[in-house]
Amino acid sequence: MCTLTIVPRAPGTVRIAFNRDESRVRGAGLPPRVERFGARAAVLPIDPVSGGTWLAANDAGLILAVLNVTPPDRTPFQTKPVRSRGGIIPALLACDSVSAALLACEQFEYRDFAPFRLVLVGHGLVADVRWDGRESMVMSRLAGRAPQMFTSSGLGDHLVEGARRELFDELFAGSPESWDSAQCAFHRHRWPGREHLSVNMSRETARTVSYTAIDCGATEAVIAYHAGAPDQPAEDTTVSLPLTPGAT
């Protein structure tokens, strides 16, 4: 359960924003920190339950995000997952590029994981890897020249996709100069009476628990973590990660 947006800015610069939605009884995430993954350094918040993460950037300028996938019939996964989806991103953070990460994905035993969607961003490229738990992996390359949105919900992804995408298209209908404010408004948005469908969601068993933004340019990636819903007061943590010159 989450919503991710990708907004291109000046040439070679991209801004990622992520609302993390979780069960009300799950432990709070830990603020971002820098860790080593092979030859690469990466900055990432930590899920204390899995020890993994839902979002990260490494010093090659590779950004990774993972969302749950809930099919329309909400059919339970056929076998008990043996690996947490929180481990998907750490397994790829030693990669230097989107292409290298996609190659590494080919080695995954997908049936070890509950359904997920992995979004990879770097150097003008966006890739989408989807595993629904039943069909073979679906992989597509997307052009990274316009704002993009990915979203999911434990109620069923199809129930929130239409409403959230309509809002996204409405807010981003303006010029690129307005996209930064549109992105902020989108992630803070909550419909009165339809809180369960909102981007900044809330229902009896789950809610938006954090908001993270990553600004990635030519020389550094800056991750800003807000430990609560984006429209509510909470502790803020900002970490900068210098990018390695010549990373591809």
Short mmCIF file of N, CA and C in Angstrom, two decimals, residues 135-231:
data_model
loop_
_atom_site.label_atom_id
_atom_site.label_comp_id
_atom_site.label_asym_id
_atom_site.label_seq_id
_atom_site.Cartn_x
_atom_site.Cartn_y
_atom_site.Cartn_z
N GLU A 135 1.03 -14.84 -12.47
CA GLU A 135 1.55 -14.78 -13.83
C GLU A 135 3.05 -14.52 -13.80
N SER A 136 3.67 -14.75 -14.93
CA SER A 136 5.09 -14.47 -15.05
C SER A 136 5.34 -12.98 -14.84
N MET A 137 6.56 -12.68 -14.47
CA MET A 137 6.97 -11.31 -14.26
C MET A 137 6.69 -10.47 -15.51
N VAL A 138 6.20 -9.26 -15.31
CA VAL A 138 6.00 -8.31 -16.38
C VAL A 138 7.02 -7.19 -16.21
N MET A 139 7.74 -6.88 -17.27
CA MET A 139 8.78 -5.85 -17.19
C MET A 139 8.58 -4.89 -18.36
N SER A 140 8.63 -3.61 -18.11
CA SER A 140 8.51 -2.64 -19.18
C SER A 140 9.42 -1.45 -18.92
N ARG A 141 9.91 -0.88 -19.99
CA ARG A 141 10.72 0.34 -19.88
C ARG A 141 9.82 1.52 -20.22
N LEU A 142 9.91 2.57 -19.43
CA LEU A 142 9.09 3.75 -19.62
C LEU A 142 9.99 4.96 -19.83
N ALA A 143 9.56 5.87 -20.68
CA ALA A 143 10.33 7.09 -20.90
C ALA A 143 10.21 7.98 -19.67
N GLY A 144 11.32 8.52 -19.21
CA GLY A 144 11.32 9.33 -18.01
C GLY A 144 11.29 10.81 -18.30
N ARG A 145 10.40 11.28 -19.18
CA ARG A 145 10.36 12.69 -19.57
C ARG A 145 9.12 13.41 -19.07
N ALA A 146 8.19 12.72 -18.44
CA ALA A 146 6.96 13.33 -17.94
C ALA A 146 6.68 12.77 -16.55
N PRO A 147 5.92 13.50 -15.73
CA PRO A 147 5.59 12.98 -14.40
C PRO A 147 4.89 11.62 -14.50
N GLN A 148 5.20 10.76 -13.55
CA GLN A 148 4.61 9.43 -13.53
C GLN A 148 4.14 9.10 -12.12
N MET A 149 3.14 8.21 -12.04
CA MET A 149 2.57 7.84 -10.77
C MET A 149 2.36 6.32 -10.71
N PHE A 150 2.68 5.73 -9.56
CA PHE A 150 2.43 4.32 -9.28
C PHE A 150 1.73 4.26 -7.93
N THR A 151 0.72 3.41 -7.81
CA THR A 151 -0.02 3.38 -6.55
C THR A 151 -0.58 2.00 -6.28
N SER A 152 -0.87 1.72 -5.02
CA SER A 152 -1.43 0.42 -4.63
C SER A 152 -2.26 0.59 -3.37
N SER A 153 -3.09 -0.40 -3.10
CA SER A 153 -3.92 -0.39 -1.89
C SER A 153 -4.27 -1.81 -1.50
N GLY A 154 -4.26 -2.08 -0.20
CA GLY A 154 -4.67 -3.38 0.29
C GLY A 154 -6.14 -3.66 0.05
N LEU A 155 -6.91 -2.63 -0.29
CA LEU A 155 -8.32 -2.83 -0.64
C LEU A 155 -8.47 -3.41 -2.04
N GLY A 156 -7.41 -3.33 -2.82
CA GLY A 156 -7.43 -3.71 -4.24
C GLY A 156 -6.91 -2.54 -5.05
N ASP A 157 -5.85 -2.75 -5.80
CA ASP A 157 -5.23 -1.65 -6.53
C ASP A 157 -6.21 -0.97 -7.48
N HIS A 158 -7.12 -1.75 -8.06
CA HIS A 158 -8.06 -1.20 -9.03
C HIS A 158 -9.02 -0.19 -8.41
N LEU A 159 -9.26 -0.29 -7.09
CA LEU A 159 -10.19 0.61 -6.43
C LEU A 159 -9.63 2.01 -6.26
N VAL A 160 -8.32 2.14 -6.16
CA VAL A 160 -7.72 3.46 -5.94
C VAL A 160 -7.07 4.03 -7.19
N GLU A 161 -6.74 3.17 -8.14
CA GLU A 161 -5.98 3.60 -9.32
C GLU A 161 -6.70 4.71 -10.07
N GLY A 162 -7.98 4.53 -10.37
CA GLY A 162 -8.70 5.50 -11.19
C GLY A 162 -8.80 6.86 -10.53
N ALA A 163 -9.22 6.88 -9.27
CA ALA A 163 -9.41 8.16 -8.57
C ALA A 163 -8.09 8.89 -8.38
N ARG A 164 -7.06 8.18 -7.98
CA ARG A 164 -5.77 8.82 -7.75
C ARG A 164 -5.15 9.29 -9.06
N ARG A 165 -5.32 8.53 -10.12
CA ARG A 165 -4.74 8.95 -11.40
C ARG A 165 -5.48 10.16 -11.96
N GLU A 166 -6.77 10.22 -11.79
CA GLU A 166 -7.51 11.40 -12.23
C GLU A 166 -7.02 12.65 -11.50
N LEU A 167 -6.82 12.53 -10.19
CA LEU A 167 -6.28 13.65 -9.41
C LEU A 167 -4.88 14.01 -9.89
N PHE A 168 -4.06 13.01 -10.12
CA PHE A 168 -2.69 13.23 -10.60
C PHE A 168 -2.69 14.00 -11.92
N ASP A 169 -3.50 13.55 -12.86
CA ASP A 169 -3.55 14.21 -14.17
C ASP A 169 -4.05 15.65 -14.04
N GLU A 170 -4.99 15.88 -13.15
CA GLU A 170 -5.53 17.23 -12.94
C GLU A 170 -4.46 18.16 -12.36
N LEU A 171 -3.75 17.70 -11.34
CA LEU A 171 -2.77 18.54 -10.68
C LEU A 171 -1.55 18.81 -11.54
N PHE A 172 -1.19 17.85 -12.41
CA PHE A 172 0.01 18.00 -13.24
C PHE A 172 -0.31 18.50 -14.65
N ALA A 173 -1.49 19.08 -14.83
CA ALA A 173 -1.88 19.56 -16.15
C ALA A 173 -1.16 20.85 -16.53
N GLY A 174 -0.55 21.52 -15.56
CA GLY A 174 0.12 22.78 -15.82
C GLY A 174 1.51 22.59 -16.41
N SER A 175 2.25 23.68 -16.48
CA SER A 175 3.60 23.69 -17.04
C SER A 175 4.58 23.02 -16.09
N PRO A 176 5.75 22.61 -16.58
CA PRO A 176 6.75 21.98 -15.71
C PRO A 176 7.14 22.85 -14.51
N GLU A 177 7.01 24.16 -14.62
CA GLU A 177 7.34 25.03 -13.50
C GLU A 177 6.40 24.82 -12.32
N SER A 178 5.24 24.27 -12.56
CA SER A 178 4.26 24.04 -11.49
C SER A 178 4.32 22.65 -10.90
N TRP A 179 5.18 21.79 -11.46
CA TRP A 179 5.15 20.38 -11.07
C TRP A 179 5.62 20.14 -9.63
N ASP A 180 6.56 20.93 -9.12
CA ASP A 180 7.01 20.74 -7.75
C ASP A 180 5.85 20.95 -6.77
N SER A 181 5.11 22.03 -6.94
CA SER A 181 3.98 22.30 -6.05
C SER A 181 2.86 21.28 -6.27
N ALA A 182 2.70 20.82 -7.51
CA ALA A 182 1.68 19.81 -7.80
C ALA A 182 2.01 18.49 -7.09
N GLN A 183 3.28 18.13 -7.09
CA GLN A 183 3.69 16.90 -6.43
C GLN A 183 3.42 16.97 -4.93
N CYS A 184 3.76 18.10 -4.32
CA CYS A 184 3.51 18.29 -2.89
C CYS A 184 2.01 18.20 -2.59
N ALA A 185 1.19 18.88 -3.39
CA ALA A 185 -0.25 18.87 -3.17
C ALA A 185 -0.83 17.47 -3.35
N PHE A 186 -0.33 16.76 -4.34
CA PHE A 186 -0.83 15.41 -4.60
C PHE A 186 -0.61 14.49 -3.40
N HIS A 187 0.59 14.50 -2.84
CA HIS A 187 0.89 13.58 -1.74
C HIS A 187 0.21 13.98 -0.44
N ARG A 188 -0.19 15.23 -0.30
CA ARG A 188 -0.89 15.68 0.89
C ARG A 188 -2.41 15.52 0.77
N HIS A 189 -2.90 15.17 -0.40
CA HIS A 189 -4.32 15.25 -0.69
C HIS A 189 -5.14 14.17 0.04
N ARG A 190 -6.27 14.62 0.59
CA ARG A 190 -7.20 13.69 1.24
C ARG A 190 -8.62 14.15 0.93
N TRP A 191 -9.43 13.24 0.36
CA TRP A 191 -10.82 13.56 0.07
C TRP A 191 -11.68 13.38 1.31
N PRO A 192 -12.39 14.40 1.78
CA PRO A 192 -13.32 14.22 2.90
C PRO A 192 -14.37 13.18 2.57
N GLY A 193 -14.53 12.22 3.43
CA GLY A 193 -15.49 11.16 3.21
C GLY A 193 -14.98 10.02 2.36
N ARG A 194 -13.81 10.20 1.74
CA ARG A 194 -13.19 9.12 0.95
C ARG A 194 -11.73 8.95 1.36
N GLU A 195 -11.51 9.02 2.66
CA GLU A 195 -10.15 8.93 3.17
C GLU A 195 -9.49 7.61 2.80
N HIS A 196 -10.27 6.54 2.68
CA HIS A 196 -9.71 5.22 2.38
C HIS A 196 -9.17 5.13 0.95
N LEU A 197 -9.65 6.00 0.05
CA LEU A 197 -9.20 6.02 -1.33
C LEU A 197 -8.15 7.09 -1.59
N SER A 198 -7.90 7.93 -0.61
CA SER A 198 -7.06 9.10 -0.81
C SER A 198 -5.59 8.73 -0.94
N VAL A 199 -4.82 9.61 -1.57
CA VAL A 199 -3.37 9.45 -1.64
C VAL A 199 -2.79 9.49 -0.23
N ASN A 200 -3.19 10.47 0.54
CA ASN A 200 -2.84 10.58 1.96
C ASN A 200 -3.96 9.85 2.71
N MET A 201 -3.86 8.53 2.79
CA MET A 201 -5.01 7.70 3.13
C MET A 201 -5.13 7.44 4.63
N SER A 202 -6.35 7.06 5.00
CA SER A 202 -6.63 6.65 6.38
C SER A 202 -7.86 5.78 6.40
N ARG A 203 -7.77 4.64 7.08
CA ARG A 203 -8.93 3.81 7.34
C ARG A 203 -8.71 3.10 8.67
N GLU A 204 -9.64 2.29 9.08
CA GLU A 204 -9.61 1.72 10.43
C GLU A 204 -8.33 0.94 10.69
N THR A 205 -7.83 0.21 9.71
CA THR A 205 -6.70 -0.68 9.95
C THR A 205 -5.37 -0.18 9.40
N ALA A 206 -5.39 0.89 8.61
CA ALA A 206 -4.15 1.35 7.97
C ALA A 206 -4.19 2.86 7.76
N ARG A 207 -3.01 3.44 7.51
CA ARG A 207 -2.92 4.88 7.26
C ARG A 207 -1.59 5.19 6.60
N THR A 208 -1.47 6.39 6.06
CA THR A 208 -0.18 6.86 5.56
C THR A 208 0.70 7.15 6.76
N VAL A 209 1.86 6.48 6.82
CA VAL A 209 2.71 6.57 8.01
C VAL A 209 3.96 7.41 7.81
N SER A 210 4.34 7.67 6.54
CA SER A 210 5.51 8.51 6.31
C SER A 210 5.48 9.05 4.89
N TYR A 211 6.26 10.11 4.70
CA TYR A 211 6.41 10.74 3.39
C TYR A 211 7.90 10.95 3.16
N THR A 212 8.39 10.51 2.01
CA THR A 212 9.81 10.64 1.69
C THR A 212 9.96 11.26 0.31
N ALA A 213 10.89 12.20 0.20
CA ALA A 213 11.22 12.79 -1.10
C ALA A 213 12.71 12.63 -1.35
N ILE A 214 13.05 12.28 -2.57
CA ILE A 214 14.45 12.17 -2.99
C ILE A 214 14.68 13.11 -4.16
N ASP A 215 15.60 14.04 -4.00
CA ASP A 215 16.05 14.90 -5.09
C ASP A 215 17.40 14.39 -5.56
N CYS A 216 17.45 13.95 -6.80
CA CYS A 216 18.68 13.37 -7.34
C CYS A 216 19.14 14.19 -8.53
N GLY A 217 20.33 14.75 -8.40
CA GLY A 217 20.91 15.55 -9.48
C GLY A 217 22.19 14.95 -9.99
N ALA A 218 23.07 15.79 -10.50
CA ALA A 218 24.31 15.31 -11.10
C ALA A 218 25.37 14.99 -10.07
N THR A 219 25.31 15.64 -8.89
CA THR A 219 26.39 15.48 -7.91
C THR A 219 25.97 14.87 -6.59
N GLU A 220 24.68 14.88 -6.27
CA GLU A 220 24.25 14.31 -5.00
C GLU A 220 22.78 13.91 -5.05
N ALA A 221 22.44 13.01 -4.15
CA ALA A 221 21.05 12.64 -3.90
C ALA A 221 20.72 13.08 -2.48
N VAL A 222 19.62 13.79 -2.32
CA VAL A 222 19.19 14.26 -1.01
C VAL A 222 17.86 13.61 -0.68
N ILE A 223 17.80 12.89 0.41
CA ILE A 223 16.57 12.23 0.83
C ILE A 223 16.03 12.93 2.07
N ALA A 224 14.78 13.38 1.99
CA ALA A 224 14.11 14.06 3.09
C ALA A 224 12.97 13.17 3.57
N TYR A 225 13.01 12.80 4.83
CA TYR A 225 12.07 11.82 5.41
C TYR A 225 11.22 12.50 6.46
N HIS A 226 9.91 12.39 6.32
CA HIS A 226 8.94 12.94 7.27
C HIS A 226 8.25 11.76 7.94
N ALA A 227 8.45 11.60 9.24
CA ALA A 227 8.01 10.39 9.95
C ALA A 227 6.54 10.46 10.34
N GLY A 228 5.69 10.78 9.39
CA GLY A 228 4.26 10.86 9.61
C GLY A 228 3.58 11.19 8.31
N ALA A 229 2.25 11.29 8.34
CA ALA A 229 1.52 11.69 7.14
C ALA A 229 2.01 13.07 6.69
N PRO A 230 2.03 13.34 5.39
CA PRO A 230 2.66 14.58 4.90
C PRO A 230 1.97 15.86 5.35
N ASP A 231 0.71 15.78 5.79
CA ASP A 231 0.02 16.98 6.25
C ASP A 231 -0.01 17.10 7.77
#
